[in-house]
Each structure stands twice: as structure tokens, then as C-alpha cells.
Short mmCIF file of C-alpha atoms and ligand atoms in Angstrom, two decimals:
data_model
loop_
_atom_site.label_atom_id
_atom_site.label_comp_id
_atom_site.label_asym_id
_atom_site.label_seq_id
_atom_site.Cartn_x
_atom_site.Cartn_y
_atom_site.Cartn_z
CA MET A 1 0.00 0.00 0.00
CA GLU A 2 1.21 3.49 -0.78
CA LEU A 3 1.83 5.68 2.27
CA LYS A 4 -0.28 8.37 0.63
CA LYS A 5 -3.34 6.22 1.31
CA ILE A 6 -2.80 5.96 5.05
CA GLY A 7 -1.26 9.46 5.43
CA GLU A 8 1.33 10.78 7.90
CA PHE A 9 -0.89 10.56 10.98
CA GLY A 10 -2.46 7.24 9.95
CA LEU A 11 1.06 5.86 9.71
CA ILE A 12 2.05 7.23 13.13
CA ASN A 13 -1.14 5.78 14.68
CA SER A 14 -0.39 2.41 13.15
CA ILE A 15 3.18 2.52 14.52
CA ALA A 16 1.83 3.46 17.96
CA ARG A 17 -0.81 0.68 17.96
CA ARG A 18 1.81 -1.98 17.29
CA ALA A 19 4.29 -0.76 19.90
CA PRO A 20 4.90 -3.20 22.76
CA GLY A 21 3.65 -2.13 26.23
CA ALA A 22 5.87 0.40 28.01
CA PRO A 23 6.91 0.47 31.68
CA SER A 24 4.92 2.68 34.03
CA ASP A 25 7.56 5.42 34.19
CA ILE A 26 6.72 6.31 30.56
CA ILE A 27 3.97 8.81 31.37
CA ARG A 28 3.40 9.84 27.75
CA GLY A 29 4.75 8.05 24.68
CA ILE A 30 3.78 8.59 21.03
CA GLY A 31 1.10 11.25 20.57
CA ASP A 32 2.34 14.45 22.16
CA ASP A 33 4.86 17.18 21.39
CA ALA A 34 7.40 15.37 23.53
CA ALA A 35 7.53 12.09 25.41
CA VAL A 36 7.25 12.37 29.20
CA ILE A 37 9.34 10.04 31.35
CA ALA A 38 9.08 10.06 35.16
CA LEU A 39 12.46 10.42 36.88
CA ASP A 40 11.00 10.22 40.37
CA LYS A 41 7.77 11.36 42.06
CA THR A 42 8.35 15.05 41.38
CA ARG A 43 10.46 15.32 38.21
CA CYS A 44 9.99 14.34 34.56
CA LEU A 45 12.23 14.15 31.56
CA LEU A 46 10.86 15.44 28.24
CA PHE A 47 12.21 14.02 24.98
CA THR A 48 11.52 15.22 21.43
CA THR A 49 13.00 15.05 17.94
CA ASP A 50 12.46 16.87 14.64
CA THR A 51 13.98 16.51 11.20
CA LEU A 52 14.47 19.17 8.54
CA ILE A 53 15.09 17.91 4.97
CA GLU A 54 16.38 20.05 2.14
CA SER A 55 13.72 20.71 -0.54
CA ILE A 56 10.93 19.72 1.89
CA HIS A 57 11.50 21.92 4.94
CA PHE A 58 14.04 24.38 3.56
CA GLU A 59 15.91 25.53 0.47
CA THR A 60 19.53 26.57 0.77
CA SER A 61 18.76 29.30 -1.78
CA PHE A 62 16.15 30.87 0.61
CA THR A 63 17.99 30.77 3.91
CA SER A 64 21.51 31.17 5.24
CA PRO A 65 23.34 28.32 6.96
CA TYR A 66 23.34 30.42 10.17
CA LEU A 67 19.53 30.81 10.19
CA LEU A 68 19.09 27.17 9.20
CA GLY A 69 21.06 26.20 12.32
CA LYS A 70 18.94 28.50 14.49
CA LYS A 71 15.67 27.18 13.07
CA SER A 72 16.70 23.51 13.38
CA LEU A 73 17.03 24.00 17.13
CA ALA A 74 14.03 26.36 17.41
CA VAL A 75 11.54 23.76 16.11
CA ASN A 76 12.67 21.34 18.83
CA LEU A 77 12.64 24.01 21.54
CA SER A 78 9.06 24.75 20.51
CA ASP A 79 8.00 21.16 21.29
CA ILE A 80 9.46 21.37 24.80
CA ALA A 81 7.72 24.76 25.21
CA ALA A 82 4.43 23.08 24.21
CA MET A 83 4.78 20.70 27.18
CA GLY A 84 5.48 23.60 29.56
CA GLY A 85 9.02 22.31 30.10
CA THR A 86 12.54 23.68 30.37
CA PRO A 87 14.87 22.57 27.55
CA HIS A 88 18.19 21.13 28.66
CA SER A 89 20.48 19.46 26.09
CA PHE A 90 20.44 18.14 22.52
CA VAL A 91 22.17 16.01 19.88
CA VAL A 92 22.50 16.86 16.18
CA SER A 93 22.62 14.32 13.33
CA LEU A 94 23.69 15.57 9.94
CA SER A 95 23.54 13.77 6.59
CA ILE A 96 25.58 15.90 4.23
CA PRO A 97 25.37 15.68 0.41
CA PRO A 98 28.23 16.43 -2.01
CA GLY A 99 28.82 20.14 -2.53
CA VAL A 100 28.15 21.30 1.04
CA THR A 101 31.31 23.05 2.22
CA TYR A 102 33.14 23.18 5.53
CA GLU A 103 32.31 26.92 5.66
CA PHE A 104 28.58 26.11 5.35
CA ILE A 105 28.72 23.68 8.28
CA LYS A 106 30.71 26.18 10.41
CA LYS A 107 28.07 28.87 9.83
CA PHE A 108 25.27 26.35 10.46
CA TYR A 109 26.82 25.55 13.85
CA ALA A 110 27.30 29.23 14.65
CA GLY A 111 23.49 29.50 14.29
CA ILE A 112 22.94 26.44 16.46
CA TYR A 113 25.29 27.76 19.14
CA ALA A 114 23.69 31.22 19.15
CA GLN A 115 20.25 29.66 19.66
CA ALA A 116 21.62 27.25 22.27
CA LYS A 117 23.12 30.15 24.23
CA LYS A 118 19.89 32.15 24.06
CA PHE A 119 17.82 29.25 25.43
CA ASN A 120 20.46 27.90 27.78
CA VAL A 121 20.75 24.44 26.21
CA SER A 122 23.89 22.40 25.50
CA LEU A 123 24.99 20.37 22.50
CA VAL A 124 26.05 16.98 23.88
CA GLY A 125 26.56 14.81 20.78
CA GLY A 126 25.23 13.75 17.41
CA ASP A 127 26.12 11.83 14.27
CA THR A 128 27.65 12.76 10.91
CA THR A 129 27.15 10.88 7.64
CA ALA A 130 27.25 11.49 3.92
CA SER A 131 23.97 11.79 2.03
CA PRO A 132 23.53 10.90 -1.65
CA ASP A 133 21.51 13.97 -2.54
CA LYS A 134 19.89 16.23 0.07
CA LEU A 135 20.97 17.76 3.38
CA ALA A 136 19.10 16.20 6.33
CA ILE A 137 19.21 17.62 9.86
CA THR A 138 17.80 15.78 12.86
CA ILE A 139 17.90 17.27 16.34
CA SER A 140 16.76 15.43 19.46
CA LEU A 141 16.26 17.54 22.56
CA LEU A 142 15.85 16.68 26.24
CA GLY A 143 13.92 18.87 28.63
CA ALA A 144 12.80 18.80 32.23
CA ALA A 145 9.53 19.55 34.01
CA ARG A 146 7.93 19.19 37.43
CA ALA A 147 5.59 16.19 37.41
CA GLY A 148 2.47 18.23 38.18
CA GLU A 149 3.22 20.89 35.58
CA VAL A 150 3.49 18.93 32.32
CA ILE A 151 0.79 19.98 29.83
CA CYS A 152 -0.34 17.34 27.32
CA ARG A 153 -2.60 17.49 24.27
CA HIS A 154 -5.33 15.46 25.96
CA GLY A 155 -6.69 17.59 28.83
CA ALA A 156 -9.14 19.94 27.04
CA CYS A 157 -12.72 19.96 28.44
CA THR A 158 -15.97 21.35 27.07
CA GLY A 159 -16.36 24.91 28.34
CA ASP A 160 -12.61 25.71 28.19
CA ALA A 161 -11.51 28.77 26.21
CA ILE A 162 -9.01 28.38 23.36
CA TYR A 163 -6.03 30.75 23.30
CA VAL A 164 -3.03 31.25 21.06
CA THR A 165 0.21 33.22 21.53
CA GLY A 166 1.54 35.76 19.03
CA PHE A 167 0.29 36.11 15.44
CA LEU A 168 -0.55 33.35 12.97
CA GLY A 169 0.19 33.03 9.26
CA ASP A 170 3.24 35.30 8.93
CA SER A 171 5.57 32.36 8.38
CA ALA A 172 3.44 30.89 5.57
CA LEU A 173 3.18 34.30 3.90
CA GLY A 174 6.94 34.75 4.30
CA LEU A 175 7.55 31.43 2.57
CA SER A 176 5.26 32.30 -0.35
CA LEU A 177 7.10 35.63 -0.75
CA LEU A 178 10.43 33.78 -0.78
CA LYS A 179 9.07 31.49 -3.48
CA LYS A 180 7.97 34.51 -5.52
CA LYS A 181 11.39 36.10 -4.89
CA LYS A 182 9.83 39.29 -3.49
CA ALA A 183 11.75 41.55 -1.12
CA GLY A 184 11.28 44.79 0.81
CA SER A 185 11.08 45.91 4.43
CA SER A 186 7.53 44.77 5.32
CA VAL A 187 8.19 41.59 3.36
CA ASN A 188 11.28 41.06 5.49
CA CYS A 189 9.23 40.80 8.72
CA LEU A 190 7.17 37.98 7.22
CA VAL A 191 10.23 36.26 5.79
CA LYS A 192 12.02 36.58 9.15
CA GLN A 193 9.10 34.84 10.86
CA HIS A 194 9.58 31.93 8.45
CA LEU A 195 13.36 31.71 8.55
CA ASP A 196 14.00 32.62 12.19
CA PRO A 197 11.01 31.67 14.38
CA VAL A 198 11.24 32.36 18.12
CA PRO A 199 10.10 29.38 20.20
CA ARG A 200 7.76 30.38 23.06
CA VAL A 201 9.75 28.69 25.81
CA ALA A 202 9.28 31.41 28.46
CA GLN A 203 5.54 31.65 27.74
CA GLY A 204 5.16 27.85 27.91
CA ARG A 205 6.93 27.82 31.28
CA GLU A 206 4.69 30.55 32.71
CA ILE A 207 1.54 28.82 31.44
CA ALA A 208 2.71 25.61 33.14
CA ARG A 209 3.93 27.22 36.38
CA ARG A 210 0.60 28.98 36.87
CA SER A 211 -1.45 25.89 35.88
CA VAL A 212 -3.38 27.95 33.35
CA ALA A 213 -3.83 25.37 30.58
CA SER A 214 -5.74 22.08 30.44
CA SER A 215 -4.01 21.15 27.15
CA MET A 216 -1.35 22.65 24.89
CA ILE A 217 0.37 22.11 21.52
CA ASP A 218 2.70 24.20 19.36
CA VAL A 219 1.41 25.33 15.97
CA SER A 220 3.76 23.62 13.53
CA ASP A 221 1.36 22.13 10.95
CA GLY A 222 -1.22 24.96 11.00
CA LEU A 223 -3.82 26.20 13.50
CA LEU A 224 -6.65 23.92 12.31
CA ALA A 225 -4.46 20.81 12.03
CA ASP A 226 -2.90 21.33 15.45
CA LEU A 227 -6.22 22.20 17.11
CA ARG A 228 -7.46 18.94 15.56
CA HIS A 229 -4.74 17.06 17.48
CA ILE A 230 -5.95 18.59 20.77
CA LEU A 231 -9.57 17.68 19.92
CA ASP A 232 -8.69 14.11 18.94
CA GLU A 233 -6.52 13.52 22.00
CA SER A 234 -9.05 15.15 24.37
CA GLY A 235 -12.21 13.68 22.79
CA VAL A 236 -13.92 17.08 22.47
CA GLY A 237 -15.09 19.55 19.79
CA ALA A 238 -14.37 23.25 19.22
CA ARG A 239 -15.79 26.47 17.86
CA LEU A 240 -13.45 29.05 16.37
CA ARG A 241 -14.13 32.69 15.55
CA LEU A 242 -12.34 33.71 12.35
CA ASP A 243 -12.25 37.40 13.24
CA ARG A 244 -10.50 36.60 16.53
CA VAL A 245 -7.57 34.81 14.86
CA PRO A 246 -4.60 37.10 15.59
CA LEU A 247 -3.14 38.58 12.40
CA SER A 248 -0.11 40.85 12.45
CA PRO A 249 -0.27 44.33 10.90
CA ARG A 250 2.14 43.17 8.16
CA TYR A 251 -0.14 40.16 7.44
CA CYS A 252 -3.17 42.47 7.05
CA LYS A 253 -1.16 44.81 4.85
CA SER A 254 0.01 42.13 2.48
CA LEU A 255 -3.42 40.57 1.75
CA GLN A 256 -6.69 41.93 0.45
CA ARG A 257 -9.23 41.79 3.32
CA GLY A 258 -12.36 40.00 2.19
CA SER A 259 -10.54 37.89 -0.40
CA ALA A 260 -11.45 34.20 -0.31
CA ASP A 261 -8.03 33.10 0.88
CA TYR A 262 -7.53 35.91 3.42
CA TYR A 263 -7.37 33.55 6.44
CA ASN A 264 -5.71 30.59 4.67
CA ALA A 265 -2.14 31.25 5.80
CA ALA A 266 -3.25 31.86 9.41
CA LEU A 267 -5.48 28.77 9.60
CA CYS A 268 -3.58 26.25 7.50
CA GLY A 269 -0.12 27.67 6.79
CA GLY A 270 1.89 26.18 9.62
CA GLU A 271 5.40 26.76 10.96
CA ASP A 272 4.13 29.53 13.25
CA TYR A 273 5.65 27.90 16.35
CA GLU A 274 3.13 29.69 18.54
CA LEU A 275 1.44 27.95 21.49
CA LEU A 276 -2.19 26.89 21.21
CA PHE A 277 -3.78 26.07 24.57
CA THR A 278 -7.09 25.56 26.31
CA VAL A 279 -8.00 27.36 29.54
CA PRO A 280 -10.65 26.25 32.04
CA PRO A 281 -13.10 29.08 32.97
CA GLU A 282 -11.75 29.46 36.53
CA LYS A 283 -8.22 30.02 35.16
CA GLU A 284 -9.07 32.70 32.60
CA LYS A 285 -8.47 35.53 35.05
CA THR A 286 -4.76 34.55 35.13
CA ILE A 287 -4.45 35.37 31.41
CA ALA A 288 -4.24 39.11 32.17
CA THR A 289 -1.16 38.50 34.35
CA LEU A 290 0.36 36.27 31.70
CA ARG A 291 -0.20 38.94 29.07
CA LYS A 292 1.80 41.45 31.09
CA LEU A 293 4.63 38.97 31.61
CA SER A 294 4.85 37.56 28.11
CA GLY A 295 5.12 40.75 26.05
CA ILE A 296 3.36 39.09 23.10
CA PRO A 297 -0.38 38.86 22.37
CA LEU A 298 -2.41 36.10 23.99
CA THR A 299 -5.68 35.86 22.10
CA ARG A 300 -8.92 34.02 22.86
CA ILE A 301 -9.94 32.54 19.51
CA GLY A 302 -12.79 30.23 20.47
CA GLU A 303 -14.00 27.64 22.91
CA VAL A 304 -14.13 23.91 23.44
CA ALA A 305 -17.73 22.99 22.60
CA GLY A 306 -19.95 20.72 20.56
CA LYS A 307 -19.60 17.07 19.65
CA LYS A 308 -16.38 15.05 19.89
CA GLY A 309 -14.11 15.79 16.91
CA GLU A 310 -16.39 18.53 15.56
CA LEU A 311 -14.52 21.70 14.57
CA LYS A 312 -16.82 24.55 13.58
CA ILE A 313 -15.55 27.90 12.31
CA PHE A 314 -17.67 31.06 12.29
CA ASP A 315 -17.08 34.41 10.61
CA GLU A 316 -17.71 37.77 12.27
CA SER A 317 -21.40 37.70 11.32
CA GLY A 318 -21.84 34.31 12.97
CA ARG A 319 -22.06 32.40 9.68
CA GLU A 320 -20.37 29.01 9.62
CA VAL A 321 -17.50 28.69 7.14
CA SER A 322 -15.80 25.52 5.95
CA TYR A 323 -12.16 24.71 5.26
CA LYS A 324 -11.36 21.58 3.28
CA ARG A 325 -7.62 21.59 3.84
CA GLU A 326 -6.60 21.78 7.49
CA GLY A 327 -2.82 21.91 7.36
CA PHE A 328 0.48 20.44 6.27
CA THR A 329 1.01 16.67 6.23
CA HIS A 330 3.76 14.59 4.68
CA PHE A 331 2.73 12.00 1.96
P1 LIG B 1 5.31 17.51 16.37
O1 LIG B 1 4.70 18.18 15.17
O2 LIG B 1 4.87 18.08 17.67
O3 LIG B 1 6.82 17.36 16.26
P2 LIG B 1 4.55 15.08 15.10
O4 LIG B 1 3.27 15.40 14.42
O5 LIG B 1 5.82 15.06 14.31
O6 LIG B 1 4.72 16.04 16.37
O7 LIG B 1 4.41 13.67 15.79
C1 LIG B 1 3.28 13.33 16.55
C2 LIG B 1 3.65 12.22 17.53
O8 LIG B 1 4.05 11.07 16.82
C3 LIG B 1 4.82 12.59 18.43
O9 LIG B 1 4.57 12.01 19.71
C4 LIG B 1 6.00 11.93 17.76
O10 LIG B 1 7.02 11.62 18.68
C5 LIG B 1 5.36 10.66 17.20
N1 LIG B 1 6.04 10.12 16.00
C6 LIG B 1 6.21 10.74 14.80
N2 LIG B 1 6.84 9.94 13.92
C7 LIG B 1 7.08 8.77 14.57
C8 LIG B 1 7.71 7.55 14.21
N3 LIG B 1 8.23 7.36 12.97
N4 LIG B 1 7.80 6.56 15.14
C9 LIG B 1 7.28 6.75 16.38
N5 LIG B 1 6.67 7.87 16.79
C10 LIG B 1 6.56 8.88 15.90
MG1 LIG B 2 4.73 20.04 18.28
#
């Protein structure tokens, strides 16, 4: 059978179903942004990995080796942020095709080290091989969390509010501008969001420390696709308000409001690396404090409601709208 038929998430589910039983210290295995392993009664280890492949996740003609290094680590940091954890240390595996120079790799590592310094994580190993054709980068990152503070994808309850950090869609717009080879100063903000995303580690930590969220995920595949993961894992439904989806001023400037695809990049674009989380009603008052601390927008975009697995989207006039494509998947 072709993998296209079963799809990326069908494949992962099938792998998970066949996995032998795990010992009881594996609190969370396949199915979340990071695995959660109990160290003792109070502390957990978080463990995540992400791969970037040339021509699928990046083009060397669009980015610099320095920014590629930064982003490779950022996407992993974002998964630890989504669990409310503190990142600790990582390994890097590189498969390098002919033509990549020593200078390229040195600049790539300068980017990795700059990001590592900023987020206080250490490179502790890796692997280096040749590749026949494309550059492949895999980073695996360990993090830590207090046992009671880990936030999974499965805790959302009907009646919870749905929040997201920052703005959505800038990265997808940035990528489409890169593909069209457009440049300019407002373009640069969008492109920067795509090439140099900032993982929301501090925000994830605060959300966890203050027990604000019942579930959380980072937006890597697109808002709708990642909200879908929360709904599936939690066994709930959701209602979203289109006009509440946070769009940056440069997003609004670059698209014609009212055009059919106005919200596409924000809903389905992906690679935003913002945090999407659900908040029980009694915790919503804490959001104001979080807003002051975080320095980035925290926006209520909808609520957990309706039937299990049902995702309804409404426009500003209360009319239901439908989206066929929810986000990025491989295969
Ligand atoms: P994220 O976008 O947060 O990195 P993914 O969508 O890549 O998460 O993966 C979803 C879940 O499936 C994660 O728990 C991940 O560890 C797991 N997973 C993905 N690919 C595999 C695989 N080939 N084998 C086992 N688990 C996998
Ligand atoms: Mg994730």
C-alpha cells in the first residue's frame, strides 16, 4: 500500500498501535509534542526530535546556513515549550550531500550555538554521515519539568476557552514571498518569521507554572491541524471565531481583506511555532497576568464545545464557514 493512502498521521497511529507495552515510568509516549518520562515522584524528563530535509523543509537558496542552524534548534525548543518544560540538552545528526562546504557547516553551527546560548541548552553529541543527494538535519532535545506541571494534548474539556500566543500566518506568507522572490522591508518581517522563528519557551513555562492550561500544543502544521490534534486527544469539539484569529499588521497589509483566501495562511499555513492552549473558565483571570509577563499577544480565539471531533468555524457575522484543507502533512 502506498503511504499516501494511510497518510502521515495514519502511519504514526499504526506505529503506535503496534508498539509493545511500556513500563509505568513512561507517562506519555507517542502522541504528544514530547515524550514524558518520570524520573521520580516530582520530576519528569521530556524528549523530542524533529527533522528538517532540504527541498521539503528548507531551500539553501532561501535561507543562510546560520539561520538554518537557528531554526533547526528552534523547532525542537518549541516542542518542549508546548509541554510547559525547560529545555536542557540536545544532539544533532547531519547527513551531508556532495557540494556542502566546511564553511557552510561552520556557519550552520554558529546558528545552532547562538540559539543554544539564548535558550540555555547544550549540544552533547550527534552523528555525521554522507547523504547521496539532500541535506538532512535531525535534532533530538531533552527537557525537564515538574511532574504536576506537564501539559499534554489530551486535557481539554468542554467549556474551556481556546487561546493562542503571538500572530498566525506570517511564516506561511513569508515562505510564499520567498518562493515569488519578493523583497522589501515589510516583506522582510514575514520572511524573518519563516526563517528565524522564536520558540515560546518562556511563555510555555509561565503557562505551566501557573497551571493555566488544560491542554497545549505548538502550531507547527497549522492552527486547524494542530487544534485537531488537541480535539482528537481530548475527545472534544471546538468552535473558532475567524475574526478573533490574531493577524499581524504586516499580514493584514500584504493581503486583500475580504478575499477568499484571506485567512488561509493563518489557519492552514503552519510553521508559526506559537502555542495553542485551552484554559478552564476558573483560570481565565490569570491570562491578564500572563499577558503582562509575556510581552506578546495572547488571544482568545474560540471555545471547546460541541460534539467530539467537531470543529466549527464562524465568521464575524456568525455564519459558519468551511475549510477543506486543514494543514500540512507529509505523503
Ligand atoms: P510535532 O509536530 O509536535 O513534532 P509530530 O506530528 O511530528 O509532532 O508527531 C506526533 C507524535 O508522533 C509525536 O509524539 C511523535 O514523537 C510521534 N512520532 C512521529 N513519527 C514517529 C515515528 N516514525 N515513530 C514513532 N513515533 C513517531
Ligand atoms: Mg509540536
